[in-house]
Tab-separated table of C-alpha atoms and ligand atoms in Angstrom:
chain	number	residue	atom	x	y	z
A	1	MET	CA	114.117	68.299	-50.788
A	2	ASP	CA	112.869	66.483	-53.902
A	3	ARG	CA	111.320	68.391	-56.756
A	4	ARG	CA	107.805	67.302	-55.943
A	5	SER	CA	107.831	68.465	-52.324
A	6	PHE	CA	109.628	71.656	-53.366
A	7	LEU	CA	106.873	72.403	-55.863
A	8	THR	CA	104.247	71.677	-53.214
A	9	LYS	CA	105.904	74.117	-50.824
A	10	VAL	CA	106.203	76.775	-53.527
A	11	THR	CA	102.557	76.301	-54.466
A	12	SER	CA	101.500	76.620	-50.827
A	13	ALA	CA	103.593	79.751	-50.424
A	14	SER	CA	102.088	81.232	-53.591
A	15	ALA	CA	98.589	80.396	-52.417
A	16	LEU	CA	99.301	82.115	-49.103
A	17	ALA	CA	100.677	85.165	-50.870
A	18	ALA	CA	97.621	85.323	-53.127
A	19	ALA	CA	95.334	85.017	-50.112
A	20	ALA	CA	97.249	87.797	-48.351
A	21	VAL	CA	96.832	90.079	-51.380
A	22	ALA	CA	93.136	89.296	-51.575
A	23	VAL	CA	92.736	90.237	-47.898
A	24	SER	CA	94.827	93.374	-48.175
A	25	TYR	CA	92.978	94.780	-51.186
A	26	PRO	CA	89.348	93.761	-50.857
A	27	GLY	CA	87.177	94.944	-53.712
A	28	LYS	CA	90.099	96.458	-55.579
A	29	SER	CA	90.544	93.856	-58.282
A	30	THR	CA	90.287	96.526	-60.992
A	31	HIS	CA	92.980	98.651	-59.330
A	32	ALA	CA	95.610	96.133	-60.364
A	33	GLN	CA	94.784	96.885	-64.001
A	34	VAL	CA	95.564	100.614	-63.764
A	35	LYS	CA	98.816	101.411	-65.515
A	36	PHE	CA	101.103	104.182	-64.388
A	37	ARG	CA	103.177	105.654	-67.192
A	38	TRP	CA	105.570	108.005	-65.468
A	39	ARG	CA	108.419	110.169	-66.695
A	40	LEU	CA	111.731	110.583	-64.906
A	41	ALA	CA	114.071	113.384	-65.967
A	42	HIS	CA	117.647	113.509	-64.694
A	43	SER	CA	120.394	116.120	-64.693
A	44	PHE	CA	123.050	114.094	-66.477
A	45	GLY	CA	123.951	113.161	-70.052
A	46	PRO	CA	122.172	110.390	-71.982
A	47	THR	CA	125.226	108.140	-71.669
A	48	ALA	CA	126.473	109.382	-68.268
A	49	PRO	CA	128.567	106.575	-66.723
A	50	VAL	CA	126.864	104.780	-63.828
A	51	TYR	CA	123.710	106.939	-63.723
A	52	ALA	CA	122.287	106.295	-67.206
A	53	GLU	CA	122.617	102.529	-66.889
A	54	ALA	CA	121.458	102.323	-63.256
A	55	LEU	CA	118.294	104.332	-64.009
A	56	LYS	CA	117.541	102.235	-67.080
A	57	ASN	CA	118.015	99.049	-65.054
A	58	MET	CA	115.728	100.353	-62.328
A	59	ALA	CA	112.970	101.187	-64.829
A	60	ASP	CA	113.391	97.797	-66.561
A	61	ASN	CA	113.137	96.058	-63.182
A	62	PHE	CA	109.881	97.887	-62.397
A	63	ARG	CA	108.357	96.837	-65.729
A	64	VAL	CA	109.256	93.203	-65.057
A	65	MET	CA	108.159	93.194	-61.417
A	66	THR	CA	104.832	94.902	-62.130
A	67	LYS	CA	104.209	93.198	-65.480
A	68	GLY	CA	104.187	96.630	-67.110
A	69	ARG	CA	101.886	98.241	-64.558
A	70	LEU	CA	104.589	100.756	-63.560
A	71	ASP	CA	106.247	102.001	-66.722
A	72	ILE	CA	108.858	104.717	-66.194
A	73	LYS	CA	110.413	106.451	-69.171
A	74	ILE	CA	113.825	108.022	-68.564
A	75	PHE	CA	114.875	111.386	-70.012
A	76	ALA	CA	118.431	112.727	-69.811
A	77	GLY	CA	119.232	116.358	-69.016
A	78	GLY	CA	117.951	118.596	-71.812
A	79	GLU	CA	115.784	115.957	-73.483
A	80	LEU	CA	112.512	117.031	-71.926
A	81	VAL	CA	113.559	119.860	-69.615
A	82	PRO	CA	116.975	121.477	-69.028
A	83	ALA	CA	119.319	119.464	-66.780
A	84	PHE	CA	118.789	121.906	-63.923
A	85	GLY	CA	115.089	122.419	-64.676
A	86	VAL	CA	114.054	119.058	-63.249
A	87	PHE	CA	113.358	120.363	-59.729
A	88	ASP	CA	110.849	122.974	-60.922
A	89	ALA	CA	109.295	120.649	-63.516
A	90	VAL	CA	108.509	118.028	-60.879
A	91	LYS	CA	107.536	120.605	-58.241
A	92	GLN	CA	104.994	122.059	-60.684
A	93	GLY	CA	103.693	118.605	-61.617
A	94	ALA	CA	104.803	118.772	-65.268
A	95	LEU	CA	106.783	115.568	-64.578
A	96	GLU	CA	106.300	112.833	-62.026
A	97	MET	CA	109.893	112.330	-60.861
A	98	PHE	CA	113.535	113.320	-61.187
A	99	PHE	CA	116.976	112.032	-60.317
A	100	SER	CA	119.690	114.535	-59.507
A	101	ALA	CA	121.988	115.917	-56.799
A	102	SER	CA	120.289	118.246	-54.348
A	103	TYR	CA	123.071	120.857	-54.065
A	104	TYR	CA	121.998	122.097	-57.492
A	105	TRP	CA	118.968	123.640	-55.755
A	106	ALA	CA	121.026	125.625	-53.219
A	107	GLY	CA	119.680	128.921	-54.605
A	108	LYS	CA	116.058	127.825	-54.135
A	109	VAL	CA	116.336	125.646	-51.022
A	110	PRO	CA	119.469	126.387	-48.932
A	111	ALA	CA	119.011	123.249	-46.783
A	112	THR	CA	119.815	121.051	-49.815
A	113	GLN	CA	123.472	121.927	-49.353
A	114	PHE	CA	123.457	119.656	-46.310
A	115	THR	CA	121.615	116.765	-47.984
A	116	CYS	CA	124.116	116.396	-50.802
A	117	SER	CA	127.741	117.000	-49.866
A	118	VAL	CA	129.350	118.996	-47.089
A	119	PRO	CA	133.026	120.077	-47.121
A	120	PHE	CA	134.837	118.010	-44.463
A	121	GLY	CA	131.508	116.304	-43.770
A	122	MET	CA	130.411	112.701	-43.603
A	123	THR	CA	131.517	109.883	-45.908
A	124	PRO	CA	129.058	107.998	-48.179
A	125	GLN	CA	128.623	105.211	-45.624
A	126	GLN	CA	128.015	107.724	-42.833
A	127	VAL	CA	125.582	109.746	-44.915
A	128	SER	CA	123.536	106.646	-45.778
A	129	ALA	CA	123.510	105.806	-42.069
A	130	TRP	CA	122.151	109.286	-41.338
A	131	PHE	CA	119.454	109.102	-44.022
A	132	TYR	CA	118.341	105.502	-43.610
A	133	GLY	CA	119.388	104.695	-40.027
A	134	GLY	CA	119.082	108.141	-38.427
A	135	ASP	CA	116.833	111.192	-38.870
A	136	GLY	CA	118.345	112.529	-42.135
A	137	LEU	CA	115.715	111.312	-44.593
A	138	LYS	CA	112.824	112.339	-42.335
A	139	LEU	CA	114.174	115.906	-42.163
A	140	TRP	CA	114.797	115.999	-45.913
A	141	GLN	CA	111.251	114.797	-46.631
A	142	GLU	CA	109.887	117.435	-44.229
A	143	PHE	CA	111.440	120.391	-46.009
A	144	TYR	CA	110.800	118.945	-49.499
A	145	ALA	CA	107.105	118.523	-48.609
A	146	LYS	CA	106.959	122.348	-48.382
A	147	HIS	CA	107.826	122.311	-52.101
A	148	GLY	CA	105.287	119.597	-52.919
A	149	LEU	CA	108.002	116.932	-53.243
A	150	MET	CA	108.777	113.485	-51.830
A	151	VAL	CA	112.415	112.400	-51.731
A	152	PHE	CA	114.672	109.394	-51.135
A	153	GLN	CA	118.451	109.274	-51.136
A	154	ALA	CA	119.472	107.207	-54.141
A	155	GLY	CA	123.144	106.853	-54.980
A	156	ASN	CA	126.482	108.356	-54.166
A	157	THR	CA	129.634	109.165	-56.126
A	158	GLY	CA	131.862	108.129	-53.212
A	159	VAL	CA	134.561	110.435	-51.827
A	160	GLN	CA	135.479	112.619	-54.791
A	161	MET	CA	138.948	113.678	-55.913
A	162	GLY	CA	140.361	117.061	-54.908
A	163	GLY	CA	140.766	118.120	-58.524
A	164	TRP	CA	143.166	118.790	-61.362
A	165	PHE	CA	145.715	121.578	-60.998
A	166	ARG	CA	148.076	122.972	-63.619
A	167	LYS	CA	150.525	123.934	-60.859
A	168	GLU	CA	151.452	122.262	-57.596
A	169	ILE	CA	149.808	123.436	-54.359
A	170	LYS	CA	152.544	123.874	-51.748
A	171	SER	CA	150.922	126.324	-49.353
A	172	ILE	CA	147.588	128.032	-48.827
A	173	ASP	CA	149.048	131.074	-50.621
A	174	ASP	CA	148.934	129.061	-53.839
A	175	PHE	CA	145.151	129.405	-53.710
A	176	LYS	CA	145.420	133.209	-53.877
A	177	GLY	CA	144.182	134.255	-57.301
A	178	LEU	CA	143.854	130.614	-58.406
A	179	LYS	CA	141.064	130.381	-60.959
A	180	MET	CA	139.225	127.189	-60.128
A	181	ARG	CA	136.019	125.639	-61.377
A	182	ILE	CA	134.410	124.379	-58.187
A	183	PRO	CA	130.695	124.749	-57.404
A	184	GLY	CA	128.686	124.670	-54.187
A	185	LEU	CA	130.006	124.935	-50.656
A	186	GLY	CA	133.436	123.818	-51.909
A	187	GLY	CA	133.519	126.880	-54.150
A	188	LYS	CA	132.753	129.106	-51.173
A	189	VAL	CA	135.664	127.508	-49.300
A	190	VAL	CA	138.105	128.101	-52.162
A	191	ALA	CA	136.892	131.697	-52.470
A	192	ALA	CA	137.404	132.176	-48.713
A	193	VAL	CA	141.099	131.239	-49.005
A	194	GLY	CA	141.634	133.640	-51.901
A	195	GLY	CA	140.682	131.613	-54.970
A	196	VAL	CA	138.694	132.954	-57.906
A	197	VAL	CA	135.762	130.611	-58.361
A	198	VAL	CA	134.534	129.965	-61.871
A	199	LEU	CA	131.311	128.084	-62.616
A	200	LEU	CA	131.284	126.070	-65.832
A	201	PRO	CA	129.035	123.258	-67.029
A	202	GLY	CA	130.660	119.885	-67.748
A	203	PRO	CA	131.388	120.234	-71.476
A	204	GLU	CA	133.146	123.596	-71.026
A	205	ILE	CA	135.573	122.444	-68.348
A	206	PHE	CA	138.138	120.676	-70.521
A	207	PRO	CA	138.693	123.494	-73.073
A	208	ALA	CA	138.913	126.086	-70.282
A	209	LEU	CA	141.507	124.066	-68.370
A	210	GLU	CA	143.469	123.162	-71.491
A	211	ARG	CA	143.704	126.788	-72.631
A	212	GLY	CA	144.581	128.012	-69.150
A	213	VAL	CA	141.389	130.082	-68.811
A	214	ILE	CA	141.157	128.293	-65.474
A	215	ASP	CA	144.105	126.995	-63.389
A	216	ALA	CA	142.277	124.119	-61.765
A	217	THR	CA	139.033	122.209	-61.664
A	218	GLU	CA	137.351	119.562	-59.626
A	219	TRP	CA	134.907	117.152	-61.230
A	220	VAL	CA	134.147	113.743	-59.695
A	221	GLY	CA	136.779	111.011	-59.709
A	222	PRO	CA	138.853	108.890	-62.103
A	223	LEU	CA	135.894	107.516	-64.115
A	224	TYR	CA	134.144	110.816	-64.830
A	225	ASP	CA	137.373	112.816	-65.005
A	226	TRP	CA	138.796	110.477	-67.657
A	227	HIS	CA	135.662	110.833	-69.778
A	228	LEU	CA	136.028	114.614	-69.633
A	229	GLY	CA	139.688	114.268	-70.702
A	230	LEU	CA	141.015	116.253	-67.742
A	231	HIS	CA	144.238	114.188	-67.663
A	232	GLN	CA	145.083	115.783	-71.004
A	233	ALA	CA	144.765	119.311	-69.649
A	234	ALA	CA	146.549	119.334	-66.255
A	235	THR	CA	149.356	117.374	-64.631
A	236	TYR	CA	148.624	117.442	-60.887
A	237	TYR	CA	145.788	115.254	-59.628
A	238	TYR	CA	144.945	116.008	-55.998
A	239	SER	CA	143.181	114.089	-53.298
A	240	PRO	CA	141.218	113.988	-51.148
A	241	GLY	CA	137.993	115.659	-52.232
A	242	TYR	CA	137.628	117.467	-48.905
A	243	HIS	CA	134.985	119.632	-50.614
A	244	GLU	CA	132.777	116.680	-51.694
A	245	PRO	CA	133.421	113.719	-49.413
A	246	SER	CA	130.015	112.225	-50.214
A	247	THR	CA	127.850	113.493	-53.027
A	248	ALA	CA	124.467	111.927	-52.427
A	249	ASN	CA	121.946	111.616	-55.242
A	250	GLU	CA	118.208	111.954	-54.871
A	251	LEU	CA	115.159	110.213	-56.352
A	252	THR	CA	112.389	112.756	-56.011
A	253	PHE	CA	108.662	112.699	-56.784
A	254	ASN	CA	105.868	115.167	-57.136
A	255	LEU	CA	104.119	114.702	-53.786
A	256	LYS	CA	100.560	114.671	-55.197
A	257	LYS	CA	101.507	112.108	-57.857
A	258	TRP	CA	103.320	110.080	-55.206
A	259	LYS	CA	100.184	110.018	-53.061
A	260	SER	CA	98.128	108.921	-56.088
A	261	LEU	CA	100.160	105.697	-56.361
A	262	PRO	CA	98.892	102.476	-54.761
A	263	LYS	CA	100.878	101.553	-51.660
A	264	GLU	CA	102.545	98.541	-53.301
A	265	LEU	CA	103.947	100.698	-56.119
A	266	GLN	CA	105.155	103.304	-53.636
A	267	GLU	CA	107.029	100.520	-51.855
A	268	MET	CA	108.534	99.434	-55.140
A	269	LEU	CA	109.809	102.954	-55.810
A	270	VAL	CA	111.334	103.094	-52.330
A	271	HIS	CA	113.168	99.900	-53.212
A	272	GLY	CA	114.204	101.550	-56.470
A	273	ALA	CA	115.926	104.219	-54.388
A	274	TYR	CA	117.666	101.493	-52.357
A	275	PHE	CA	118.701	99.833	-55.630
A	276	LEU	CA	120.203	103.077	-56.931
A	277	ASN	CA	121.875	103.739	-53.600
A	278	VAL	CA	123.676	100.403	-53.608
A	279	THR	CA	124.461	100.071	-57.310
A	280	GLY	CA	125.439	103.749	-57.695
A	281	LEU	CA	128.178	103.686	-55.076
A	282	ALA	CA	129.277	100.152	-56.004
A	283	GLU	CA	129.638	101.064	-59.679
A	284	PHE	CA	131.520	104.271	-58.877
A	285	ASP	CA	133.955	102.410	-56.645
A	286	ALA	CA	134.451	99.517	-59.078
A	287	LYS	CA	134.908	101.750	-62.121
A	288	ASN	CA	136.992	104.404	-60.369
A	289	LEU	CA	139.703	101.903	-59.571
A	290	GLU	CA	139.718	100.742	-63.195
A	291	TYR	CA	140.086	104.326	-64.476
A	292	LEU	CA	142.603	105.199	-61.785
A	293	GLU	CA	144.887	102.634	-63.434
A	294	LYS	CA	144.303	104.238	-66.843
A	295	ILE	CA	145.217	107.660	-65.457
A	296	LYS	CA	148.329	106.236	-63.785
A	297	ALA	CA	149.404	104.661	-67.085
A	298	TYR	CA	148.659	107.749	-69.207
A	299	LYS	CA	151.739	108.766	-71.222
A	300	GLY	CA	153.956	106.451	-69.212
A	301	GLY	CA	153.081	107.990	-65.848
A	302	LYS	CA	152.891	111.687	-66.715
A	303	ILE	CA	150.203	112.463	-64.155
A	304	GLN	CA	151.511	113.505	-60.749
A	305	PHE	CA	149.330	112.352	-57.854
A	306	ARG	CA	149.398	114.616	-54.818
A	307	THR	CA	147.588	115.013	-51.529
A	308	PHE	CA	146.941	118.505	-50.191
A	309	PRO	CA	149.636	119.452	-47.633
A	310	ASN	CA	148.517	119.294	-43.984
A	311	ASP	CA	148.795	123.061	-43.487
A	312	VAL	CA	146.614	123.639	-46.546
A	313	LEU	CA	143.987	121.176	-45.311
A	314	LYS	CA	143.897	122.915	-41.916
A	315	GLU	CA	143.199	126.289	-43.547
A	316	LEU	CA	140.553	124.800	-45.841
A	317	TYR	CA	138.899	123.104	-42.857
A	318	LYS	CA	138.821	126.358	-40.890
A	319	ALA	CA	137.181	128.133	-43.835
A	320	ALA	CA	134.713	125.269	-44.412
A	321	GLU	CA	133.517	125.191	-40.793
A	322	LYS	CA	132.828	128.932	-40.917
A	323	ILE	CA	131.008	128.754	-44.266
A	324	ASN	CA	128.874	125.759	-43.270
A	325	GLU	CA	127.670	127.723	-40.224
A	326	GLU	CA	126.989	130.838	-42.299
A	327	VAL	CA	124.898	128.837	-44.771
A	328	ALA	CA	123.007	127.209	-41.888
A	329	ASP	CA	122.301	130.665	-40.417
A	330	SER	CA	120.835	131.855	-43.727
A	331	ASP	CA	117.664	129.765	-43.466
A	332	PRO	CA	115.670	128.050	-40.659
A	333	ASP	CA	115.421	124.690	-42.498
A	334	ALA	CA	119.133	124.778	-43.313
A	335	ARG	CA	119.916	125.382	-39.617
A	336	LYS	CA	117.638	122.562	-38.482
A	337	VAL	CA	119.112	120.103	-40.985
A	338	TYR	CA	122.732	121.106	-40.353
A	339	ASP	CA	122.346	120.824	-36.573
A	340	ALA	CA	120.949	117.285	-37.020
A	341	TYR	CA	123.720	116.535	-39.536
A	342	LYS	CA	126.417	117.643	-37.083
A	343	LYS	CA	124.941	115.651	-34.215
A	344	PHE	CA	124.858	112.457	-36.270
A	345	ARG	CA	128.271	113.206	-37.834
A	346	ASP	CA	129.980	113.562	-34.468
A	347	GLY	CA	128.458	110.320	-33.191
A	348	VAL	CA	129.252	108.250	-36.246
A	349	ARG	CA	132.778	109.684	-36.377
A	350	THR	CA	133.410	108.523	-32.829
A	351	TRP	CA	132.224	105.039	-33.757
A	352	HIS	CA	134.089	104.912	-37.075
A	353	ASN	CA	137.234	106.152	-35.417
A	354	ILE	CA	137.383	102.983	-33.350
A	355	ASN	CA	136.339	100.570	-36.100
A	356	GLU	CA	136.838	101.941	-39.650
A	357	VAL	CA	139.755	104.294	-39.022
A	358	ALA	CA	141.472	101.893	-36.635
A	359	TYR	CA	141.187	99.173	-39.266
A	360	GLN	CA	142.597	101.389	-42.044
A	361	ASN	CA	145.441	102.372	-39.717
A	362	ALA	CA	146.048	98.699	-38.934
A	363	LEU	CA	146.338	97.988	-42.661
A	364	LYS	CA	148.898	100.791	-42.956
A	365	THR	CA	150.792	99.505	-39.932
A	366	VAL	CA	151.166	96.032	-41.406
A	367	GLY	CA	152.098	97.452	-44.792
A	368	ALA	CA	148.988	96.200	-46.591
A	369	ILE	CA	148.238	99.686	-47.947
B	1	CA	CA1	132.450	117.429	-57.851
């Protein structure tokens, strides 16, 4: 196609698009001039790897795409409201939107434990399939609407690591009396097998582990763990993160403010959630492998990589299945969401067993991994 005919085609396409807009929004020419200056608060640090940059990029993209009509200012945890105050701030309408991980709201909304990460639950790919291909997002939006919120899944840390341990785990008895920093459902599992669960915010984890105040901690994976310095405080690095196989992030809006947005800006925000969902997981995977190499090379290979022994995993699984059911029984929404979660999980597992798992096994068989 020569330049002239290309330009003609582009011009025709633009004219069609303009005509379509004019038809879709009759008499609303002034609406396009309204500017929306929104504030997004998140639960992470101002320089948090992956999240801080992805959110900034999303907001920059909106400004470009809307020529400044949608202008979102980002605030890190503690800048405008406390890191874990974002849910209430947006629910009450003090802020328009937040980005976080829904298991932080377990005490307020028990069902959120099944929209974030479930011990021995689905993987990131499976969870996205449930939210965006199955009924997961619809159910999430239903119970968030009761709190005046609108939500989209927006990012994932990937399968996390099992954690850092000062001593080796050889049997389930090694969990008895083990002081471990591990929040959420994973913490309930560790407590059920005899561990002493300690809850500490990010900055306090390293000194506690280094001084032996705690014997073990989980955090995220190589990238985040390196930034916390955990490799300097414990020798044994365990996988897999059975307790957090898929920690899904959320992009959440005050429902009234959401409804006040023109449809085209709502659509843009939905695509912002898609953007975060893709770039979040991609960045975690790409950076985790880079930091895995750093951890492997630390002090000439001081860090000992381990996987939990099979017998230990079986005990943890037994405890997790019981706890997941107990949490589901504690609240009608939690039960409804967990039943849907299980139904989708079992189906997608059957499918992934014959494609994903079979492929991974094939790679092992041929010696590629
Ligand atoms: Ca974690």
